[in-house]
CSV table of C-alpha atoms in Angstrom, one decimal:
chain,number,residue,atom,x,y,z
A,266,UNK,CA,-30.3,45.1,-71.5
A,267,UNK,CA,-33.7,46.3,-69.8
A,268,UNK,CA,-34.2,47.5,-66.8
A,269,UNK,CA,-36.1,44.3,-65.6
A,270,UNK,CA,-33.1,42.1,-67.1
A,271,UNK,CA,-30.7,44.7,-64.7
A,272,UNK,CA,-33.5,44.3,-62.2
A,273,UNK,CA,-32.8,40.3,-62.1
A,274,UNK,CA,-28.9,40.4,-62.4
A,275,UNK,CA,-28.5,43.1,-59.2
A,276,UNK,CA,-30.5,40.3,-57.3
A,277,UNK,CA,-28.6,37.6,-58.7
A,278,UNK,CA,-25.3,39.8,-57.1
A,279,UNK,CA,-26.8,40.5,-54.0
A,280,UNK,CA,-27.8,36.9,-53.6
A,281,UNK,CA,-24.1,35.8,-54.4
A,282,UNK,CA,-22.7,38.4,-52.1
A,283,UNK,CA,-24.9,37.4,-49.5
A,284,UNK,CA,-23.8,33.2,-49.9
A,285,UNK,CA,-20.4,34.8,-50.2
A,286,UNK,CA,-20.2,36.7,-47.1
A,287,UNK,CA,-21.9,33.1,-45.3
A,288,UNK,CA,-19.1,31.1,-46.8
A,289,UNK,CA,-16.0,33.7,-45.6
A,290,UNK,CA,-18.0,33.7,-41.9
A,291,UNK,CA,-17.9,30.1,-41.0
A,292,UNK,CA,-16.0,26.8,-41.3
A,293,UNK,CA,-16.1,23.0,-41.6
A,294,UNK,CA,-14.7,20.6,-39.7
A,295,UNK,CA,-13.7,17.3,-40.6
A,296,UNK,CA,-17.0,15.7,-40.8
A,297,UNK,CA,-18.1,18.8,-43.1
A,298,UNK,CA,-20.5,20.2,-40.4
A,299,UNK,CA,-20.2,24.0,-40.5
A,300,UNK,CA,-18.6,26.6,-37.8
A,301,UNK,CA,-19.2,30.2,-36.9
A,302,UNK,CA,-17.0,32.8,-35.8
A,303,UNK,CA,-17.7,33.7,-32.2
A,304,UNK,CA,-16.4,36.9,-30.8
A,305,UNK,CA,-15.6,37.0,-26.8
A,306,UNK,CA,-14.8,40.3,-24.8
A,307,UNK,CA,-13.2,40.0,-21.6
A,308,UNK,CA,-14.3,42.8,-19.4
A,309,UNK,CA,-12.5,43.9,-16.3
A,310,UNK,CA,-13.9,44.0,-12.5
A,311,UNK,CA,-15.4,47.6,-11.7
A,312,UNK,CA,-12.4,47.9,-9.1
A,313,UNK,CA,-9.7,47.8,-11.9
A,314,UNK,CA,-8.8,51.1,-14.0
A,315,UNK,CA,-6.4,50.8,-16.7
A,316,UNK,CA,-6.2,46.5,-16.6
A,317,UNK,CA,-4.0,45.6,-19.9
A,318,UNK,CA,-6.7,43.0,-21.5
A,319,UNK,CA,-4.6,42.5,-24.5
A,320,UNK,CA,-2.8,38.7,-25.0
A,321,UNK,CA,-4.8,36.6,-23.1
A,322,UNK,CA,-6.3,33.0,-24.5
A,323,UNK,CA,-9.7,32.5,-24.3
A,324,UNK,CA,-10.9,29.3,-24.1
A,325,UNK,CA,-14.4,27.3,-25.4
A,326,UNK,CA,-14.7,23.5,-24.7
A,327,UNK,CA,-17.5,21.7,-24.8
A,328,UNK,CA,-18.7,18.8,-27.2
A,329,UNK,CA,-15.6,16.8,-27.1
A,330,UNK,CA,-14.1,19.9,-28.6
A,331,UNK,CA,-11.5,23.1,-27.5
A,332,UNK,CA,-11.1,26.6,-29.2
A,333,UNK,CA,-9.0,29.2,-28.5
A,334,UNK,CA,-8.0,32.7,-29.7
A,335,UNK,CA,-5.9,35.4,-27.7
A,336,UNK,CA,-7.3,38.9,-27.4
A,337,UNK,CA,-6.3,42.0,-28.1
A,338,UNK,CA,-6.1,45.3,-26.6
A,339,UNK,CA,-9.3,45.6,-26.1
A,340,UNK,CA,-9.9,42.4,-24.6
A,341,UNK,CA,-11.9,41.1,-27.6
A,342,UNK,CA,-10.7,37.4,-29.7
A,343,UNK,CA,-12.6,36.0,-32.3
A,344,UNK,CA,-12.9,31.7,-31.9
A,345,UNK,CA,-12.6,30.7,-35.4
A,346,UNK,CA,-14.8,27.5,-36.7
A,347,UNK,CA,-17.0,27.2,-33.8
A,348,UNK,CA,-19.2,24.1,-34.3
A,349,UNK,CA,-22.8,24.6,-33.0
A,350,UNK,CA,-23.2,23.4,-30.1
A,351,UNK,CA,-23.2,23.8,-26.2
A,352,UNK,CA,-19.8,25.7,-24.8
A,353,UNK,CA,-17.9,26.4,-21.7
A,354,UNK,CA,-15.8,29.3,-22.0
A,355,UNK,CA,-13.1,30.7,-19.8
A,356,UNK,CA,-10.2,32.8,-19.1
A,357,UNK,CA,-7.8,33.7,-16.2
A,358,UNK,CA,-4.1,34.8,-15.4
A,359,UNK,CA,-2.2,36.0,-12.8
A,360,UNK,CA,-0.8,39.5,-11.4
A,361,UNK,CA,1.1,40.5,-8.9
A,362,UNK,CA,0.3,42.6,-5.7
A,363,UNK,CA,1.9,45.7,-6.5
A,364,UNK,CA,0.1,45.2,-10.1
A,365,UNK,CA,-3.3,44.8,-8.2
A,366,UNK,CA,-2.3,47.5,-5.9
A,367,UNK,CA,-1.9,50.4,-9.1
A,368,UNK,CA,-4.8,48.9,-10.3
A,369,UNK,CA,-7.1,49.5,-7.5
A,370,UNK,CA,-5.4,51.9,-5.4
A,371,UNK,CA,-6.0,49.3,-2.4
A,372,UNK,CA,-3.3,48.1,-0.4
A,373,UNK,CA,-3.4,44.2,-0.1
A,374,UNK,CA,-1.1,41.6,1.3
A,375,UNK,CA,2.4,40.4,-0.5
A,376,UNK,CA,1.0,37.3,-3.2
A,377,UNK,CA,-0.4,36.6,-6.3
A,378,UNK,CA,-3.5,37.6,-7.6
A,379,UNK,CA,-5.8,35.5,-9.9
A,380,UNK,CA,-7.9,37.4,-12.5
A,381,UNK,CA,-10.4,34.5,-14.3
A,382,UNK,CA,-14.0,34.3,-15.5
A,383,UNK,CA,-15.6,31.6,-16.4
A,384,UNK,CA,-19.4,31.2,-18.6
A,385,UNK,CA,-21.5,27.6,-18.7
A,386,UNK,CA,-23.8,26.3,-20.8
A,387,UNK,CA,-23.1,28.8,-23.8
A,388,UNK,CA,-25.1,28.0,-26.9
A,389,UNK,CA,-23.6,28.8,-29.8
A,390,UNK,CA,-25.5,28.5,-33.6
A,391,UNK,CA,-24.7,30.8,-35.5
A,392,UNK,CA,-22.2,34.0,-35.6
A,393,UNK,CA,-22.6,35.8,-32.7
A,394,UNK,CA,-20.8,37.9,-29.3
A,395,UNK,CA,-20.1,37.2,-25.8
A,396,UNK,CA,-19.1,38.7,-22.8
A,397,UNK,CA,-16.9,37.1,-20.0
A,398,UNK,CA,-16.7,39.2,-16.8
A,399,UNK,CA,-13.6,39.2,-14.7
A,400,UNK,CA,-13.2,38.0,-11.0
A,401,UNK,CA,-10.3,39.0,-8.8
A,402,UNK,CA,-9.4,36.2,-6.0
A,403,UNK,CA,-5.7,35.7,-3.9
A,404,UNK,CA,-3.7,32.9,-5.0
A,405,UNK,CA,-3.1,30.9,-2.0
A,406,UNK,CA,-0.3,28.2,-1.4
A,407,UNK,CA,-2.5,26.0,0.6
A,408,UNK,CA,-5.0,24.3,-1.7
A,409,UNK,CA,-7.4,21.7,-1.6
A,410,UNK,CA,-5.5,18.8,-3.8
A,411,UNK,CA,-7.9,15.5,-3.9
A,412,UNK,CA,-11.4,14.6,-2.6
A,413,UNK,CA,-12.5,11.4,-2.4
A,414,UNK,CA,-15.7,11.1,-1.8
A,415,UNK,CA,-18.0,9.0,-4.4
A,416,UNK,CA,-17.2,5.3,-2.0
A,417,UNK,CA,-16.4,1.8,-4.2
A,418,UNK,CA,-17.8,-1.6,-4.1
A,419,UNK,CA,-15.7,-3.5,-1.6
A,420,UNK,CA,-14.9,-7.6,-2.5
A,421,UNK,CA,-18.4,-8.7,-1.5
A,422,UNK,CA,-19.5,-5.9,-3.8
A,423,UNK,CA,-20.8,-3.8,-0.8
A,424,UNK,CA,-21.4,-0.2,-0.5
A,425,UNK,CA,-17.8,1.0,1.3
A,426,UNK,CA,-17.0,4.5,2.2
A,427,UNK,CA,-14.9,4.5,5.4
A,428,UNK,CA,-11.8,5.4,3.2
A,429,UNK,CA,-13.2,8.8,2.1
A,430,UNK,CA,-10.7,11.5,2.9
A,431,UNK,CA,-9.5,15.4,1.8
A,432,UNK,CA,-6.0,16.0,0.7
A,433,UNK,CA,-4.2,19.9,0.6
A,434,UNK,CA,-1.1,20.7,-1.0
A,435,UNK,CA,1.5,23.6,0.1
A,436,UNK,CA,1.5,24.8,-3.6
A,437,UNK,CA,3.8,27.8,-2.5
A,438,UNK,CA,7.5,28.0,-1.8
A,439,UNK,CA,7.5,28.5,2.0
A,440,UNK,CA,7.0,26.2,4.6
A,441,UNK,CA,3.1,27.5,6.1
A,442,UNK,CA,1.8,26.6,9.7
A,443,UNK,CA,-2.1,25.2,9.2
A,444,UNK,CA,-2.9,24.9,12.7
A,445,UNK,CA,-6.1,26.6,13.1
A,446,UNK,CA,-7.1,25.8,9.9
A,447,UNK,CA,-11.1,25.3,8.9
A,448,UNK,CA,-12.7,22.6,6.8
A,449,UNK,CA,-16.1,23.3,5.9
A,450,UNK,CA,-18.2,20.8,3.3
A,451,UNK,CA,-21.1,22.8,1.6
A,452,UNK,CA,-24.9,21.7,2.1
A,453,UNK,CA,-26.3,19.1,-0.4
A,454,UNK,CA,-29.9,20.0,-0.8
A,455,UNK,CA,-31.4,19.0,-3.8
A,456,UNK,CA,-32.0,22.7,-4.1
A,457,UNK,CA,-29.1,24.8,-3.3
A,458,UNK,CA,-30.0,26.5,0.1
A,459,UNK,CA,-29.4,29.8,-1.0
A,460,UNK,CA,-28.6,30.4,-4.5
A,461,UNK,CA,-25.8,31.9,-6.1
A,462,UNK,CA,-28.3,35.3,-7.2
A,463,UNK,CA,-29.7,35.5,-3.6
A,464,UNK,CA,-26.5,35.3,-1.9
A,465,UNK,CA,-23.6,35.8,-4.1
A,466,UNK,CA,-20.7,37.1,-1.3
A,467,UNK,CA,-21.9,33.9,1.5
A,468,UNK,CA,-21.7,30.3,1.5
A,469,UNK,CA,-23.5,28.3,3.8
A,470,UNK,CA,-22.3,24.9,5.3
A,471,UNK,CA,-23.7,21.4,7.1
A,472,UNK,CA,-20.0,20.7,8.5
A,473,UNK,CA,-17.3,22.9,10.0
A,474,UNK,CA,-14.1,21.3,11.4
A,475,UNK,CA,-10.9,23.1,12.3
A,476,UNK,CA,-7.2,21.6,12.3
A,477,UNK,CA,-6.3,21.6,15.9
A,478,UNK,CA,-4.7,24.8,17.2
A,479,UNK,CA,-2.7,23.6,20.2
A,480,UNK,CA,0.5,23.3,18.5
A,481,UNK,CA,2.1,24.4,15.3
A,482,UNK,CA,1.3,22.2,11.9
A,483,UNK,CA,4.2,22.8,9.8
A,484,UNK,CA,4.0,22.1,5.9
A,485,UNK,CA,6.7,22.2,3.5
A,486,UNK,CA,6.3,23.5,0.0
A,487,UNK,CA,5.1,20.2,-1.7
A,488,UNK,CA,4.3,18.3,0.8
A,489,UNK,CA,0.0,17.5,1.6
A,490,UNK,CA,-2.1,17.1,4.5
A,491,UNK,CA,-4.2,14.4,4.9
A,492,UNK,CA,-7.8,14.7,6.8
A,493,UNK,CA,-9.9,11.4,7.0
A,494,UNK,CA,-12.6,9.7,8.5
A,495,UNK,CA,-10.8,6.3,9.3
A,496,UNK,CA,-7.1,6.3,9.2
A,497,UNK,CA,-6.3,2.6,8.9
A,498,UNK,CA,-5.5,0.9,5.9
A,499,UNK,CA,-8.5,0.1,4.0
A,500,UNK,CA,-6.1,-2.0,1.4
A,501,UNK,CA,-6.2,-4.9,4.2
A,502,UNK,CA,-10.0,-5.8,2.7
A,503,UNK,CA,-9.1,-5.6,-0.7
A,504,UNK,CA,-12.5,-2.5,0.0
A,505,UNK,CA,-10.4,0.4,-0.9
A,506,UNK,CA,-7.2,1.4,-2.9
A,507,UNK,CA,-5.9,4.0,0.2
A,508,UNK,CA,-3.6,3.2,2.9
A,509,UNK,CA,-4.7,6.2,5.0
A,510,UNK,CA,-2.6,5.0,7.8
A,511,UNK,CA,-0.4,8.0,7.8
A,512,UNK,CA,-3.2,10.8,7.8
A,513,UNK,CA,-2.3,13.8,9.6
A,514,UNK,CA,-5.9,14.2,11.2
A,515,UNK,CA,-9.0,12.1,11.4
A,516,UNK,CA,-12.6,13.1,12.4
A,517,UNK,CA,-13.5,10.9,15.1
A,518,UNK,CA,-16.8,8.8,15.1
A,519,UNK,CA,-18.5,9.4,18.4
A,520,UNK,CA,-21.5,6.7,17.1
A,521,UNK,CA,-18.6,4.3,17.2
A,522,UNK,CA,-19.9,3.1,13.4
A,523,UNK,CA,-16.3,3.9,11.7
A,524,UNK,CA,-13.2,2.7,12.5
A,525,UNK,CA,-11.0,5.4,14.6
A,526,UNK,CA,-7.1,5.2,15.1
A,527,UNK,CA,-6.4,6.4,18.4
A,528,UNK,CA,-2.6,7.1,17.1
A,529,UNK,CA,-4.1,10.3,14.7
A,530,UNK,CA,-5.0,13.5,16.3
A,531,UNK,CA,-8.2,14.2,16.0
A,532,UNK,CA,-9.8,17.6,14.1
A,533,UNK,CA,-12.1,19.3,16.0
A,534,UNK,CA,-15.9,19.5,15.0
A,535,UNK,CA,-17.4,23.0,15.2
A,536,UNK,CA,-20.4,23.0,13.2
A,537,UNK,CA,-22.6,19.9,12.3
A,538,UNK,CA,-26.0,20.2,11.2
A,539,UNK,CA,-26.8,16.8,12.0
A,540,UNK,CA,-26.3,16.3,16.0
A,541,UNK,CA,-26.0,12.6,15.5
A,542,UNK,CA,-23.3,12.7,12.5
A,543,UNK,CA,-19.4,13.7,13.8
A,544,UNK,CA,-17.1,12.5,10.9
A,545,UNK,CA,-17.3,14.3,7.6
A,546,UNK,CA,-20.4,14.0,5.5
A,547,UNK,CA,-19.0,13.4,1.7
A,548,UNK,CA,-21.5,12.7,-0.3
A,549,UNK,CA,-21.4,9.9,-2.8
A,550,UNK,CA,-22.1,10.9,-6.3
A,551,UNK,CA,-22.5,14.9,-5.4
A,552,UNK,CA,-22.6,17.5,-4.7
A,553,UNK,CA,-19.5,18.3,-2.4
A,554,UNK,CA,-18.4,21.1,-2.2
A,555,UNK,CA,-15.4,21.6,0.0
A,556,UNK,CA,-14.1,24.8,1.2
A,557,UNK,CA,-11.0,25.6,3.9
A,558,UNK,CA,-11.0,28.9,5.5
A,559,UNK,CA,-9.1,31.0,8.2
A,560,UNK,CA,-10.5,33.4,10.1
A,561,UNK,CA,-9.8,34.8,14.2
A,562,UNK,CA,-13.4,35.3,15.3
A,563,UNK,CA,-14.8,32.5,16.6
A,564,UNK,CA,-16.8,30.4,14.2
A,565,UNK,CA,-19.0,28.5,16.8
A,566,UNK,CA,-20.1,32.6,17.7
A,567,UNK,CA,-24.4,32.8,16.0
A,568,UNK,CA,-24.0,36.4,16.3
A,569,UNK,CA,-21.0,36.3,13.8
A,570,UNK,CA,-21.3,33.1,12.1
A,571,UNK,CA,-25.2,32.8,11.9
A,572,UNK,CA,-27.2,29.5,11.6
A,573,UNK,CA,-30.0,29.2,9.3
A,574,UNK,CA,-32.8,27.1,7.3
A,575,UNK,CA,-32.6,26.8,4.0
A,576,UNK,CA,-34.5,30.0,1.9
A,577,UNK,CA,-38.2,30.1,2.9
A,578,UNK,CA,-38.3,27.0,5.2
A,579,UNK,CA,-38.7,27.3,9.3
A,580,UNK,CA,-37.8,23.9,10.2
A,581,UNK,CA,-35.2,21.5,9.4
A,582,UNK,CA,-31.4,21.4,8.9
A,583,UNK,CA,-29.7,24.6,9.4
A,584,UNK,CA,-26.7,25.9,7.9
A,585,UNK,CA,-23.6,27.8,8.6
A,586,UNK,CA,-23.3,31.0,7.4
A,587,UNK,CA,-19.6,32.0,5.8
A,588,UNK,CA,-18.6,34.9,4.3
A,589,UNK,CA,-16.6,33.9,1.0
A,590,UNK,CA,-14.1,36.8,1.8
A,591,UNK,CA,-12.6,34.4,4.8
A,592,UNK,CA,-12.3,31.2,2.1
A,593,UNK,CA,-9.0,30.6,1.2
A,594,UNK,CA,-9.7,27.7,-1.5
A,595,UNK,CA,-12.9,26.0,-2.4
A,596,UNK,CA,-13.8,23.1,-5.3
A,597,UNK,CA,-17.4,23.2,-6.2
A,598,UNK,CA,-18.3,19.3,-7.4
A,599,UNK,CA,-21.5,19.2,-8.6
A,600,UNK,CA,-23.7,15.9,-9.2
A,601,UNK,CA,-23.5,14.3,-12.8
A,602,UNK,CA,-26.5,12.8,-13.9
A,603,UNK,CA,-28.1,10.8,-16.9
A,604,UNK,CA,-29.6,14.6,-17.8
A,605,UNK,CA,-26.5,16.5,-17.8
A,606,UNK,CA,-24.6,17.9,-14.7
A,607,UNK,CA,-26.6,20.5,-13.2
A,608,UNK,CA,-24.5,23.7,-13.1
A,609,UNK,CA,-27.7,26.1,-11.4
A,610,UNK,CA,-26.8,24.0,-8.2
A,611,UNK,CA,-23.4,25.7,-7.9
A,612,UNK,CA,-23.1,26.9,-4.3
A,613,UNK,CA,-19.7,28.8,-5.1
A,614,UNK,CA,-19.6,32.1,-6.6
A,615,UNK,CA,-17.0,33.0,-8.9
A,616,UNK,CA,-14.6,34.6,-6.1
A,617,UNK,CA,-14.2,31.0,-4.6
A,618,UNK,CA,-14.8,29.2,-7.7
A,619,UNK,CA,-15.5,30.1,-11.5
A,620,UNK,CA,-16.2,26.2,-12.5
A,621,UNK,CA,-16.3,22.9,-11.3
A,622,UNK,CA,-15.6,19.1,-11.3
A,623,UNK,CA,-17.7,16.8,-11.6
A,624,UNK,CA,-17.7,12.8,-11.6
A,625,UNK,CA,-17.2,11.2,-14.8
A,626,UNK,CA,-20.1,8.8,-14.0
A,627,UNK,CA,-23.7,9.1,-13.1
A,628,UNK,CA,-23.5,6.7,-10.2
A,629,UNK,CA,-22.1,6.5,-6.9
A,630,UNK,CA,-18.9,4.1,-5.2
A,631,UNK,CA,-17.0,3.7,-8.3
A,632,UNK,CA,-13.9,4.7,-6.8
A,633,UNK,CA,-13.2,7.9,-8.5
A,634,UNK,CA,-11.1,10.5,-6.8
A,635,UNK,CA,-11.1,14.0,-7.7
A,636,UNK,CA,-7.9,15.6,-8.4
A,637,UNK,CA,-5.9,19.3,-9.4
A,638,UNK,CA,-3.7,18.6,-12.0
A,639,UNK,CA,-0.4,18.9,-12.5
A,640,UNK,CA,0.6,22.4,-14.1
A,641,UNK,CA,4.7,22.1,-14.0
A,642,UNK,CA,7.3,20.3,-12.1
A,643,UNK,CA,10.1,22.2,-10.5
A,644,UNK,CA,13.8,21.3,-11.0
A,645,UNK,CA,14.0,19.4,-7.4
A,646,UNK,CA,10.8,17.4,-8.4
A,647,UNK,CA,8.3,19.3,-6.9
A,648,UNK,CA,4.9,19.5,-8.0
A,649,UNK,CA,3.6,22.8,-9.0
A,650,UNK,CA,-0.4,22.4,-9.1
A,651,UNK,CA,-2.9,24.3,-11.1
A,652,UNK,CA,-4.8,27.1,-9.3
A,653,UNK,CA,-6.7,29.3,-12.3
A,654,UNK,CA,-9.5,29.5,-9.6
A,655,UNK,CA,-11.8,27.6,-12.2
A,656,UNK,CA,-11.9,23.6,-11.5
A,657,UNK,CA,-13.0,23.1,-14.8
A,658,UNK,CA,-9.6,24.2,-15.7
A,659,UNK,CA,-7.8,22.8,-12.9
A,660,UNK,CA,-9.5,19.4,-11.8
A,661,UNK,CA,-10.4,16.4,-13.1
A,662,UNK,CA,-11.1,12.9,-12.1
A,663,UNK,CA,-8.9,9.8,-11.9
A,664,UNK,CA,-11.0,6.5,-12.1
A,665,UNK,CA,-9.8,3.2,-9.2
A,666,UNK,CA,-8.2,1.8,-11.9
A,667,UNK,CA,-5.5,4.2,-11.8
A,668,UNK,CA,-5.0,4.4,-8.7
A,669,UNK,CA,-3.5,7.4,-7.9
A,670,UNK,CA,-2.4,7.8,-4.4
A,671,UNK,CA,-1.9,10.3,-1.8
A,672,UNK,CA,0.9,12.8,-2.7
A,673,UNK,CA,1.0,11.5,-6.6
A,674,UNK,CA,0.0,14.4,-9.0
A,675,UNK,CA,0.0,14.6,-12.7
């Protein structure tokens, strides 16, 4: 052969090596599309030394489709068959105090302790590698369990929201005392106030209310505290599927618009940002964040608890400054619309929340409730509920049709 007939065949091999090493690197589905290999490391919180990262699943979902791999010891797994596409990925599992405590060399109350990290909008095309940072957070036994807040169409097909209401869940197994407790609801500017890069360690709230503190409010493990805008039963009208007769606590109506029951005790308003607006400002169709918090300085204190505008502005609504280390649980639900849910208006960072819900539809009073799931049931019946500290892993959203009521979990 000559050398320009060994010229050809070497580029004939390299060519086949080079389809070859294509074909071993990616899949096909059923529908024959092709998938990549995508390689994610975990990496640990600056604060942890020596954090095993080995045998934890990493998840990607996203376009109607899940992936998972479990990494090794040095927190890397490889996702096998990865169609292209837009991903969510995520991962998260538990330790214990002591565990955090050789970690970290700090010494921390008795509990559990969530590590979890969670990435949106990851495009994936081809073969490529990604990094997931880690979050530490507590894992509390007093959650937030349901919000409903999107409204329905009553019989006349009218615009009803009287029914909306916030359910929490003793998730642990000993009975707690929430007396005291805050409930703060997240501002809802189009823009978030503050973003998540600007203020990463503080949230900042239209709404504070606190659980009375005259008395104790004991909660057994498994059972849920209802808070509520109009405890009646809003099944009477055929307007609403909740009886919220039985609510624990109810935020009175001082314009006298909403329904009150005299019989519930009321929860006590400590921050609005809207002088004219006492019961809790839901908003239909998002976003809502909800947050409850403890803390023993005085939250109505401005030299504490500061009140501000929104970044840049001088007038209008001001906000309640939070620090996220005093949030005990918080669910960030973001606004779905016809565009795609819009994950830069997140107001919680990662410590309070890695993910999110958000409504299945792009309009508002449809009657959907948002809801933790269900992780495992215990061998008395009791509900164990998710708490990853990502509600993209642990929520979702339960249409009127279902109707699932106060204290059902699944």
């Amino acid at each position: 052969m000559n050398l320009k007939g060994k010229r050809f065949s070497f580029v004939c091999l390299l060519t086949m090596l080079s389809a070859l090493s294509v074909l071993m690197s990616c899949s096909s589905d059923s529908d024959g599309v092709s998938g990549f290999d995508v390689t994610v490391y975990i990496v640990a919180p600056d604060n942890m030394t020596g954090l095993d990262l080995s045998g934890h699943t990493v998840t990607f979902e996203g376009e109607g489709r899940t992936y998972t791999a479990v990494t090794d010891n040095t927190g890397k797994a490889v996702l096998t068959g990865v169609i292209p596409g837009v991903y969510s990925t995520s991962c998260s599992w538990n330790i214990s105090s002591d565990e955090y405590t050789v970690l970290t060399s700090e010494t921390v109350q008795n509990g559990t302790y969530i590590l979890s990290g969670m990435s949106s909008d990851v495009a994936i095309a081809t073969t490529s590698e990604h990094y997931l940072s880690l979050v530490v957070s507590k894992k509390q036994s007093i959650l937030i369990s349901k919000v409903y807040y999107q409204g329905c169409k009553d019989s006349n097909n009218k615009n009803y929201l009287a029914g909306r209401f916030v359910e929490l869940y003793n998730n642990g197994d000993d009975t707690i005392d929430v007396s005291g407790l805050y409930v703060g609801f997240m501002e809802t500017e189009s823009k978030p106030a503050y973003t998540i890069t600007e203020e990463s360690d503080t949230v900042y709230m239209k709404q504070v209310f606190r659980i009375p503190a005259d008395k104790e409010y004991l909660v057994a493990p498994g059972k849920n505290v209802v808070i509520c805008n109009s405890a009646i039963d809003h099944t009477e009208s055929g307007a609403d599927i909740y009886n919220l007769l039985n609510s624990d606590f109810e935020a009175k109506d001082a314009s006298g618009k909403t329904t009150n029951n005299p019989d519930v005790p009321a929860l006590t308003l400590v921050y609005t940002a809207y002088p004219t607006l006492s019961n809790m400002n839901l908003t239909q169709g998002g976003p809502c964040g909800v947050a409850i918090f403890n803390t023993t300085v005085d939250v109505s204190d401005t030299t504490v608890f500061a009140e501000v505008y929104s970044y840049g502005k001088v007038s209008g609504a001001k906000y309640k400054k939070i620090p996220a280390k005093y949030i005990i649980d918080g669910v960030d639900i973001l606004k779905n619309k016809t565009s795609g849910v819009e994950v830069n208006t997140k107001r919680f960072c990662d410590y309070v929340d890695a993910g999110y819900v958000v409504s299945s539809s792009t309009s508002s009073y449809t009657g959907e409730v948002m809801y933790r799931k269900q992780e495992s049931v215990t061998v008395d019946g009791r509900s164990i509920l998710m708490d990853s500290n990502n509600s993209c892993a642990d929520w979702a959203v339960a249409t009127r049709d279902e109707q699932l009521q106060i204290g059902q979990y699944k």
